[in-house]
Amino acid sequence: MGDITFASDRQLDLICLGRLGVDLYAQQVGARLEDVSSFAKYLGGSSANIAFGSARLGLKSAMLTRVGDDHMGRFLVESLKREGCDTSGIKVDPQRLTAMVLLGIKDRDTFPLVFYRENCADMALREEDIDEVFIASSKALLITGTHFSTESVYKASSRALDFAAKHGVQRVLDIDYRPVLWGLTGKADGETRFIASAEVTAHVQGILPRFDLIVGTEEEFLIAGGSDDLLTALRNVRGVTDAALVVKLGALGCTVIRGAIPERLEDGEIHRGIRVEVLNVLGAGDAFMSGFLRGWLTGADDARCCQLANACGGLVVSRHACAPAMPTMAELDYLFSRPEPLARPDQDVELNRLHRVSVARKPWNQLFVFAFDHRSQFADLAQQAGVDSRDVPRLKQLFVQAIERVETDLVRQGVACNVGLLADDRFGQDALNAATGRGWWVARPVELQFSRPLAFEHGRSIGTQLVSWPREQIVKCLVQYHPDDEPLLRLEQEAQIRALYEATQVSGHELLLEIIPPKNLPGEHPDVLPRALKRLYNLGIYPDWWKIEAQPASVWRQLDELIQARDPYCRGVVVLGLNAPVDELAEGFRQAGDSVVCRGFAVGRTIFQEPSRAWLAGELEDEALIGRVQATFERLIGAWREARPRS
């Protein structure tokens, strides 16, 4: 873009200095903020949104700010890390809490907004927090206007600008004018976007000469230029800075101005935006900046920078959140490849799927999963032992201890893997609670056992059930499904699977489909499983995971080819056990040894059946049970590793 030259020897593309807080967005669209009953929690703050969004687009971004020594501060740091942002510049403030914002969505033009930023952590950034080596490690430094609004953050930002100028770091200003954060409105009036202020104008004009690129809306350039006429304001800005100016024009798009300000904006090139149905304008500017910087920092021309910026802004206004709504390059490529404009991106199935699966997700090594989500089987074991099924939850908690010990041994051996469990909420809720939040692979069933056609354990309204689930828990559903089922049965099964798939698309949970074709149909053939998966793909159902029985190597080759062709974002396949002996499962692992899509196993009764019977009958103490479960689990892991010596 223009004649700007970026240093080529930098570890980072971009450092973002400024606001980092928690956004709580009303989930009831159309309600007054007073009447809202629930909120969704997201990462927020203009600078943080840009760091997040630019990382999602492939830039090496970093955040420079403070968070509180609290749960929300840890949430924000973890969110940035997951997206690939460098968080080494985030300081933990032991005295202040992390900032927070409440937002309502009343209609397309009304967004009640309350900033909770009294003495918050990110506004306590100090000069001593600014490290010269860190600033010098980047091609560009972005600062938002809020971080010049008080004396302490003004000094910190100025020091960062000094280091940037010294080391050839390009300096970017997002004017980001929020009157409430300059003390110009009532504390609860975060919605007002513009109030003229000679004091703010003078303050902003004092920093404009220090930047190479300045980006703002029409209103933001009005405050920067001290005029109620945009062209006059731009000329006033040009009077104090030679920086490239990017003026955001809402749905019309944007324009880039270098040199003299034209007589009319139309005399320059207006890069048209995309027209979409607006849900929430908050975050659109941050998305715009993320897209523009993706182009700018990779050497794109104005047209490409603005194309990326306008598309990012257009997609985010059609979505609920700010940071999580930021698109990936896969989404943008899809958008640009369409022959017709997409007026309702929120209703495009493929775009929504890409938004879920092309973002950074937790990576998994080979998976060793202990499956004990069985419900009727444990009730039967308790009945056979003559004990109350209320003993089963404690049994399943002991299984968690066995998994802990297995994980410890694997870590000690340096094995690159992940352990996990599959547990139910009837007998295994305590086990689920104990396993969640520790980095394990955790899945949870929704099917009514043995139902055919498929039914859900807690009724048809599966989406309402998922509301209370932790996001990291994977939705597992076993379906006795055959592509040659009687048509009415097959259609009912497929309708249920689709309902579940669509529910997980909304809730954000990953979905594991366990497909077990019934064995009593005539004409059984080894290709029945590939045909079943292909049928579901043809219906537009793309589970994140598949769980299947052991297959011959020839079938694994078919599955590899099918899944890689139809869903390159699929997380993988895990092999189930069906209470088979360890040696039989080991042979199944060998057959899958060359499969690319097979990621591990999820075995249950082979591990727990006999030890559980003995424990419930009083023949085994807790420690002995844990030892026997651990031993069988580790035998299976050994068989898996033997089948895949390269893993």
XYZ file of C-alpha atoms in Angstrom:
647
model
C 0.000 0.000 0.000
C 1.638 3.245 -1.096
C 5.331 3.673 -0.404
C 5.326 2.299 3.158
C 8.119 -0.175 3.784
C 7.894 -2.661 6.617
C 10.905 -4.092 8.404
C 11.482 -7.650 7.248
C 13.261 -9.030 10.299
C 10.435 -8.758 12.835
C 8.957 -11.530 14.933
C 5.531 -9.875 15.008
C 3.386 -8.193 12.384
C 1.361 -6.100 14.786
C 1.184 -5.002 18.414
C -2.180 -3.643 19.600
C -2.129 -1.311 22.600
C -5.382 -0.400 24.316
C -8.658 -1.712 25.672
C -9.133 -5.341 26.684
C -12.278 -6.291 28.554
C -15.229 -8.639 28.727
C -18.281 -7.995 26.549
C -21.607 -9.245 27.893
C -24.066 -9.210 24.981
C -27.802 -9.490 25.524
C -29.195 -12.683 24.039
C -32.742 -11.334 23.752
C -32.656 -9.238 20.581
C -35.324 -6.530 20.624
C -35.536 -6.243 24.416
C -34.684 -3.167 26.445
C -31.465 -3.653 28.375
C -33.608 -3.406 31.517
C -35.588 -6.453 30.368
C -32.747 -8.678 29.194
C -32.577 -11.974 31.079
C -29.321 -13.525 29.828
C -26.038 -12.488 28.282
C -23.345 -14.143 26.171
C -19.744 -13.558 27.233
C -17.110 -12.554 24.683
C -13.675 -11.009 24.499
C -13.997 -7.258 23.867
C -12.262 -3.919 23.731
C -11.334 -2.252 20.448
C -7.613 -2.998 20.490
C -8.177 -6.542 21.664
C -10.793 -7.150 18.971
C -8.254 -6.029 16.365
C -5.515 -8.232 17.815
C -7.964 -11.145 17.802
C -9.360 -10.442 14.334
C -5.984 -9.897 12.675
C -4.654 -13.125 14.197
C -7.683 -14.969 12.869
C -6.758 -13.618 9.425
C -3.239 -14.992 9.703
C -1.206 -12.067 11.044
C 1.228 -12.510 13.917
C -0.407 -10.125 16.357
C 0.224 -9.289 20.000
C -1.646 -7.463 22.747
C -0.148 -4.826 25.052
C -2.365 -3.909 28.013
C -3.367 -4.943 31.532
C -5.997 -7.293 32.928
C -7.101 -7.892 36.491
C -5.926 -10.802 38.589
C -9.351 -12.371 38.195
C -11.287 -15.024 36.319
C -12.301 -12.640 33.530
C -8.723 -11.539 32.979
C -7.658 -15.158 32.618
C -10.545 -15.768 30.218
C -9.368 -12.902 28.010
C -5.737 -14.008 27.954
C -6.729 -17.603 27.189
C -9.064 -16.424 24.401
C -6.273 -14.463 22.731
C -3.829 -17.345 23.093
C -6.262 -19.780 21.484
C -6.509 -17.483 18.501
C -2.722 -17.381 18.155
C -2.078 -13.931 19.663
C 1.108 -13.201 21.572
C 0.047 -12.326 25.142
C 3.490 -11.748 26.636
C 2.791 -8.000 26.727
C -0.307 -8.367 28.911
C 0.406 -7.414 32.511
C -1.676 -8.706 35.418
C -2.799 -5.870 37.672
C -3.132 -7.079 41.278
C -5.137 -4.020 42.379
C -7.793 -3.571 39.689
C -10.500 -5.653 38.072
C -10.786 -6.439 34.377
C -13.023 -4.043 32.433
C -16.516 -5.072 31.364
C -19.193 -3.849 28.953
C -22.929 -4.616 28.852
C -24.639 -4.375 25.469
C -28.244 -4.646 24.373
C -29.575 -5.012 20.821
C -32.912 -3.171 20.736
C -33.143 -2.716 16.965
C -30.895 -1.984 13.970
C -30.198 1.529 15.239
C -30.363 1.184 19.019
C -27.598 -0.493 21.005
C -27.724 0.470 24.703
C -24.180 0.173 25.958
C -22.806 0.488 29.498
C -19.055 0.579 30.131
C -17.878 -0.676 33.525
C -14.421 0.869 33.411
C -14.038 2.786 36.669
C -10.364 2.387 37.596
C -10.183 -0.760 35.454
C -7.012 -2.712 34.716
C -6.384 -1.722 31.092
C -6.619 2.007 31.899
C -3.879 1.524 34.500
C -1.244 0.835 31.841
C 1.965 2.651 32.835
C 5.121 3.825 31.106
C 7.114 1.088 32.828
C 4.864 -1.531 31.177
C 6.213 -0.546 27.755
C 9.241 -2.629 26.815
C 11.460 -1.259 24.051
C 12.584 -4.692 22.851
C 8.977 -5.830 22.594
C 7.940 -2.783 20.544
C 10.980 -3.227 18.286
C 9.956 -6.839 17.556
C 6.971 -5.747 15.428
C 6.352 -4.296 11.965
C 3.514 -2.094 13.220
C 2.045 -0.664 16.418
C -1.666 0.102 16.681
C -3.105 2.333 19.401
C -6.746 3.290 19.850
C -7.851 6.764 20.858
C -9.094 5.796 24.312
C -5.544 5.181 25.409
C -4.737 8.859 25.106
C -7.723 9.972 27.201
C -6.055 10.039 30.646
C -2.620 11.157 31.748
C -1.279 7.717 32.662
C -2.318 5.911 29.469
C -1.257 8.957 27.426
C 2.253 8.616 28.829
C 2.323 4.864 28.231
C 1.101 5.241 24.659
C 3.557 8.059 23.995
C 6.435 5.943 25.192
C 5.350 3.124 22.892
C 5.228 5.602 19.991
C 8.729 6.841 20.830
C 10.118 3.307 20.710
C 8.205 2.604 17.494
C 9.661 5.667 15.772
C 13.150 4.762 16.965
C 12.970 1.235 15.533
C 11.143 1.816 12.267
C 7.825 0.390 13.484
C 4.873 1.746 11.474
C 2.385 3.529 13.710
C -1.389 3.136 13.291
C -4.136 5.112 15.034
C -7.697 3.877 15.293
C -9.406 7.089 16.433
C -12.059 4.974 18.230
C -13.918 7.963 19.674
C -16.223 7.065 22.561
C -17.550 10.251 24.227
C -18.380 8.382 27.433
C -14.736 7.326 27.819
C -13.682 10.987 27.586
C -16.176 11.939 30.305
C -18.500 13.807 27.916
C -21.718 11.892 28.642
C -23.448 10.260 31.562
C -21.702 7.121 32.766
C -24.439 4.836 31.437
C -24.529 6.461 28.003
C -22.108 4.351 26.023
C -24.357 4.425 22.964
C -23.743 8.059 21.979
C -21.171 8.038 19.210
C -20.415 11.743 18.778
C -20.243 14.875 20.905
C -18.210 17.839 19.676
C -15.438 18.862 22.079
C -12.731 21.431 21.377
C -10.675 19.944 24.209
C -10.779 16.424 22.762
C -10.026 17.782 19.266
C -6.958 19.641 20.522
C -5.827 16.569 22.432
C -6.210 14.278 19.415
C -4.550 16.735 17.033
C -1.555 16.733 19.342
C -0.952 13.050 18.621
C -1.931 12.856 14.929
C 1.546 13.853 13.633
C 3.024 10.768 15.279
C 1.170 8.258 13.095
C 1.717 6.803 9.625
C -1.842 5.485 9.146
C -5.020 6.935 10.670
C -8.364 5.147 10.444
C -11.746 6.425 11.526
C -15.431 6.818 10.795
C -16.872 10.082 9.490
C -17.763 11.082 13.070
C -14.296 10.235 14.315
C -12.657 12.427 11.697
C -15.077 15.208 12.675
C -13.739 15.123 16.227
C -10.133 14.792 15.030
C -10.560 17.719 12.620
C -12.724 19.890 14.862
C -15.477 20.578 12.348
C -19.023 19.491 11.608
C -18.143 19.219 7.915
C -16.225 16.108 6.937
C -14.072 17.623 4.182
C -13.159 20.593 6.368
C -12.292 18.212 9.213
C -10.123 16.112 6.890
C -8.283 19.231 5.712
C -7.666 20.199 9.328
C -6.292 16.723 9.980
C -4.106 16.962 6.893
C -2.780 20.235 8.247
C -1.082 18.411 11.113
C -0.164 15.034 9.594
C 1.041 13.490 6.339
C -0.344 10.074 7.330
C -2.496 8.007 5.003
C -6.130 8.521 6.025
C -8.708 5.755 5.777
C -12.253 7.059 6.085
C -14.939 4.496 6.867
C -18.247 5.345 5.179
C -20.488 2.629 6.636
C -22.424 0.621 4.068
C -20.979 2.771 1.259
C -17.504 1.374 1.927
C -14.390 3.455 2.504
C -11.798 5.672 0.867
C -8.043 6.028 1.274
C -6.563 9.531 1.062
C -2.923 10.431 0.637
C -1.702 13.918 -0.018
C -4.200 16.740 -0.490
C -7.831 16.289 0.508
C -10.024 16.286 -2.640
C -12.812 18.789 -3.271
C -15.279 15.911 -2.930
C -14.763 12.430 -1.512
C -16.146 11.083 -4.777
C -13.155 12.610 -6.582
C -11.085 9.884 -4.980
C -11.818 6.180 -5.233
C -14.660 4.910 -3.069
C -14.154 1.231 -2.350
C -17.671 -0.114 -2.093
C -18.774 -2.149 0.888
C -21.033 -5.173 0.956
C -24.683 -4.582 1.799
C -26.029 -6.929 4.450
C -28.860 -7.066 6.955
C -27.550 -5.453 10.156
C -27.873 -7.243 13.488
C -25.223 -5.485 15.588
C -22.934 -2.647 14.486
C -20.650 -3.007 17.505
C -17.327 -4.507 16.469
C -17.740 -3.712 12.769
C -15.019 -1.055 12.911
C -12.620 -3.419 14.643
C -13.322 -6.058 12.011
C -12.779 -3.458 9.291
C -9.403 -2.569 10.808
C -8.427 -6.235 11.103
C -9.158 -6.818 7.434
C -7.419 -3.637 6.323
C -4.301 -4.492 8.335
C -4.259 -8.003 6.901
C -3.891 -6.453 3.467
C -1.651 -3.541 4.509
C 0.871 -5.649 6.393
C 1.120 -8.200 3.585
C 1.820 -5.614 0.891
C -1.594 -5.497 -0.779
C -2.775 -2.468 -2.752
C -5.560 -0.140 -1.593
C -8.266 -2.042 -3.452
C -7.385 -5.338 -1.786
C -6.952 -3.768 1.668
C -10.375 -2.151 1.386
C -11.987 -5.274 -0.048
C -10.821 -7.257 2.979
C -11.786 -4.479 5.390
C -15.276 -3.939 3.986
C -15.998 -7.668 3.875
C -14.882 -8.184 7.481
C -17.006 -5.278 8.680
C -20.004 -6.466 6.679
C -19.841 -9.986 8.090
C -19.482 -8.853 11.691
C -22.511 -6.515 11.582
C -24.600 -9.531 10.576
C -23.513 -11.514 13.659
C -24.138 -11.316 17.388
C -20.660 -10.873 18.822
C -17.551 -8.776 18.166
C -14.372 -10.844 18.473
C -15.876 -14.333 17.926
C -17.746 -12.958 14.891
C -14.478 -12.078 13.138
C -14.111 -14.034 9.882
C -11.287 -16.270 8.715
C -9.621 -16.111 5.308
C -11.588 -19.239 4.369
C -14.822 -17.331 4.932
C -13.602 -14.337 2.930
C -12.439 -16.539 0.062
C -15.879 -18.154 0.009
C -17.574 -14.746 0.076
C -15.431 -13.376 -2.771
C -15.909 -16.499 -4.888
C -19.695 -16.202 -4.960
C -21.165 -15.001 -8.269
C -23.921 -13.072 -6.460
C -23.723 -10.750 -3.421
C -24.700 -12.308 -0.109
C -27.249 -10.015 1.546
C -27.964 -12.393 4.452
C -24.653 -13.992 5.412
C -26.224 -15.082 8.700
C -28.495 -17.428 6.722
C -25.862 -18.948 4.436
C -25.308 -22.537 5.599
C -21.842 -23.001 4.112
C -20.550 -19.663 5.399
C -21.841 -20.410 8.891
C -20.187 -23.813 8.818
C -16.884 -22.280 7.705
C -17.171 -19.792 10.544
C -17.316 -22.697 12.982
C -14.712 -25.016 11.543
C -12.059 -22.789 9.948
C -11.222 -20.884 13.137
C -8.402 -21.937 15.422
C -9.583 -24.943 17.440
C -7.899 -26.932 20.158
C -5.440 -29.326 18.492
C -5.605 -32.984 19.495
C -2.874 -35.601 19.390
C -3.731 -39.302 19.229
C -6.743 -39.852 21.475
C -7.017 -42.437 24.233
C -10.589 -42.222 25.498
C -12.253 -44.254 28.246
C -15.957 -44.512 27.385
C -18.282 -45.116 30.321
C -21.379 -43.208 29.216
C -23.365 -46.442 29.439
C -26.475 -46.098 31.552
C -28.598 -49.255 31.376
C -25.485 -51.453 31.506
C -24.409 -49.946 34.831
C -27.946 -50.164 36.195
C -27.956 -53.865 35.250
C -24.567 -54.427 36.917
C -25.841 -52.819 40.119
C -29.000 -54.913 40.055
C -26.995 -58.109 39.517
C -24.807 -57.193 42.468
C -27.861 -56.504 44.625
C -26.894 -52.887 45.309
C -28.519 -49.531 44.662
C -27.642 -47.805 41.400
C -26.820 -44.755 43.519
C -23.399 -46.368 43.983
C -22.668 -45.998 40.256
C -21.772 -42.251 40.329
C -18.979 -42.952 42.842
C -17.754 -45.789 40.633
C -17.512 -43.417 37.689
C -15.579 -40.909 39.783
C -13.044 -43.662 40.476
C -12.705 -44.074 36.702
C -11.602 -40.434 36.521
C -8.829 -41.207 39.007
C -7.713 -44.083 36.787
C -7.550 -41.756 33.782
C -5.487 -39.292 35.825
C -2.936 -42.004 36.577
C -2.809 -43.119 32.951
C -2.206 -39.525 31.864
C 0.575 -39.138 34.442
C 2.324 -42.251 33.150
C 2.031 -41.124 29.528
C 3.426 -37.691 30.340
C 6.305 -39.324 32.200
C 7.039 -41.405 29.085
C 6.887 -38.353 26.826
C 4.040 -39.754 24.722
C 2.344 -37.112 22.549
C -1.310 -37.890 23.171
C -4.507 -36.751 24.809
C -6.617 -38.734 27.235
C -10.318 -38.312 27.614
C -13.609 -39.772 28.647
C -17.128 -40.292 27.448
C -19.535 -39.973 30.384
C -23.266 -39.473 30.866
C -25.155 -37.027 33.062
C -27.361 -39.646 34.739
C -24.661 -41.564 36.622
C -21.609 -39.618 35.473
C -22.342 -35.945 36.174
C -19.750 -35.797 38.948
C -17.230 -37.460 36.654
C -18.010 -34.925 33.924
C -17.574 -32.062 36.380
C -14.237 -33.454 37.524
C -12.956 -33.928 33.967
C -14.108 -30.620 32.489
C -11.624 -27.752 32.478
C -8.437 -29.797 32.594
C -7.700 -30.116 28.876
C -9.076 -33.626 28.415
C -11.202 -34.710 25.481
C -14.682 -34.893 27.050
C -17.839 -36.148 25.330
C -21.366 -36.657 26.606
C -24.277 -38.652 25.123
C -27.700 -37.350 24.143
C -29.349 -40.439 22.651
C -31.952 -42.534 24.409
C -30.192 -45.860 24.627
C -31.290 -48.534 22.147
C -33.763 -46.173 20.449
C -34.476 -46.897 16.808
C -35.589 -44.592 15.345
C -33.275 -42.283 17.214
C -34.757 -40.460 20.197
C -33.047 -38.073 22.601
C -32.866 -38.917 26.276
C -34.271 -35.588 27.436
C -36.860 -35.097 24.697
C -37.006 -33.594 21.242
C -35.947 -30.079 22.258
C -32.270 -30.927 22.107
C -31.143 -27.307 21.720
C -32.521 -26.307 25.114
C -30.531 -29.116 26.731
C -27.249 -27.912 25.261
C -27.641 -24.419 26.735
C -26.422 -25.689 30.117
C -23.480 -27.712 28.782
C -19.895 -26.422 29.043
C -18.728 -25.522 25.545
C -15.780 -27.921 25.674
C -18.028 -30.969 26.106
C -18.556 -32.787 22.814
C -22.086 -33.901 21.973
C -22.047 -37.651 21.323
C -24.937 -39.427 19.644
C -25.111 -43.157 18.861
C -27.353 -43.982 15.911
C -28.186 -47.464 14.691
C -28.271 -46.293 11.100
C -28.166 -48.157 7.802
C -28.398 -46.484 4.375
C -30.710 -49.315 3.254
C -33.174 -48.931 6.122
C -36.879 -48.938 5.301
C -37.529 -45.401 3.916
C -39.798 -44.053 6.653
C -37.433 -45.272 9.365
C -34.413 -43.862 7.542
C -36.076 -40.472 7.031
C -37.054 -40.267 10.708
C -33.501 -41.103 11.764
C -32.058 -38.547 9.374
C -34.476 -35.851 10.573
C -33.351 -36.426 14.156
C -29.680 -36.350 13.216
C -30.227 -33.132 11.286
C -32.022 -31.540 14.238
C -29.105 -32.439 16.480
C -26.551 -31.175 13.964
C -28.365 -27.845 13.604
C -28.622 -27.507 17.389
C -24.855 -27.916 17.761
C -24.284 -25.388 14.975
C -26.135 -22.851 17.107
C -24.738 -23.871 20.497
C -21.129 -24.098 19.310
C -20.548 -27.612 20.641
C -18.655 -30.123 18.564
C -20.635 -33.175 17.463
C -19.563 -36.825 17.496
C -21.773 -39.226 15.544
C -21.402 -42.868 16.491
C -22.709 -44.891 13.556
C -23.417 -48.594 14.127
C -25.269 -50.200 11.204
C -27.749 -52.898 12.335
C -26.483 -56.372 11.512
C -29.864 -57.917 10.667
C -30.369 -56.395 7.216
C -29.920 -58.589 4.140
C -27.121 -57.934 1.703
C -24.567 -56.925 4.331
C -21.476 -55.560 2.595
C -18.194 -54.034 3.837
C -19.013 -50.726 2.144
C -22.125 -50.126 4.257
C -20.319 -47.769 6.632
C -18.768 -45.573 3.893
C -22.196 -45.430 2.242
C -23.828 -44.402 5.520
C -21.335 -41.575 6.033
C -21.656 -40.486 2.417
C -25.443 -40.353 2.737
C -25.200 -38.062 5.775
C -22.689 -35.815 4.011
C -25.078 -35.604 1.059
C -27.730 -34.349 3.488
C -25.420 -31.528 4.581
C -24.535 -33.080 7.944
C -20.867 -32.595 8.847
C -20.090 -33.915 12.339
C -16.790 -32.902 13.844
C -16.069 -36.496 14.866
C -17.143 -39.994 13.841
C -17.097 -43.037 16.108
C -17.229 -46.441 14.419
C -16.470 -50.114 14.903
C -13.109 -51.571 13.863
C -12.921 -52.011 10.085
C -10.715 -53.870 7.601
C -7.845 -51.854 6.154
C -9.678 -51.686 2.808
C -12.635 -49.909 4.439
C -10.308 -47.494 6.244
C -8.888 -46.534 2.841
C -12.418 -45.794 1.618
C -13.150 -43.752 4.738
C -9.924 -41.768 4.372
C -10.767 -40.893 0.794
C -14.392 -40.019 1.588
C -13.797 -37.851 4.655
C -10.811 -35.994 3.238
C -12.757 -35.206 0.062
C -16.068 -34.259 1.681
C -14.958 -32.576 4.901
C -11.303 -31.549 5.229
C -12.216 -29.856 8.526
C -13.343 -33.136 10.130
C -11.547 -33.641 13.442
C -11.240 -37.388 12.969
C -12.582 -40.854 13.692
C -12.292 -42.853 16.907
C -12.703 -46.625 17.165
C -15.256 -48.080 19.588
C -14.890 -51.368 21.463
C -18.254 -53.186 21.937
C -16.782 -55.203 24.836
C -14.377 -57.007 22.501
C -11.301 -58.674 24.068
C -8.107 -56.621 24.103
C -6.423 -58.861 21.523
C -9.342 -58.442 19.135
C -9.256 -54.681 19.540
C -5.496 -54.728 18.970
C -6.104 -56.371 15.590
C -8.642 -53.657 14.789
C -6.040 -51.024 15.662
C -3.589 -52.694 13.279
C -6.136 -52.602 10.470
C -6.501 -48.844 11.082
C -2.754 -48.348 11.403
C -2.325 -46.483 8.111
C -5.521 -44.450 8.299
C -5.110 -40.690 8.270
C -8.550 -39.914 9.669
C -8.456 -42.441 12.525
C -7.261 -40.464 15.547
C -7.616 -42.914 18.413
C -10.046 -45.096 20.312
C -12.977 -44.669 22.684
C -13.425 -48.012 24.469
C -15.642 -48.797 27.434
C -16.840 -52.244 28.484
C -13.552 -53.907 27.585
C -12.042 -51.736 30.336
C -14.780 -51.432 32.947
C -17.097 -54.457 32.691
C -15.465 -57.007 34.975
C -13.825 -54.599 37.488
C -17.154 -52.753 37.867
C -19.064 -55.986 38.517
C -16.541 -56.981 41.171
C -16.508 -53.535 42.829
C -20.290 -53.322 42.986
C -20.394 -56.825 44.461
C -17.941 -55.788 47.178
C -15.142 -58.003 45.838
C -12.800 -55.084 45.021
C -11.724 -52.075 47.066
C -11.425 -48.656 45.415
C -7.676 -48.856 44.914
C -7.857 -52.309 43.354
C -10.592 -51.176 40.979
C -8.538 -48.162 39.869
C -5.521 -50.407 39.347
C -7.381 -52.918 37.181
C -9.037 -50.232 35.063
C -5.706 -48.479 34.639
C -3.958 -51.705 33.624
C -6.477 -52.585 30.897
C -6.588 -49.000 29.631
C -2.794 -48.977 29.366
C -2.806 -52.354 27.554
C -5.071 -50.844 24.928
C -2.820 -47.797 24.636
C 0.154 -50.102 24.179
C -1.685 -51.995 21.440
C -2.559 -48.732 19.701
C 1.010 -47.469 19.833
C 2.332 -50.789 18.566
C -0.042 -50.546 15.605
C 1.239 -47.023 14.893
C 4.961 -46.993 15.651
C 5.379 -43.642 13.895
C 2.909 -41.887 16.231
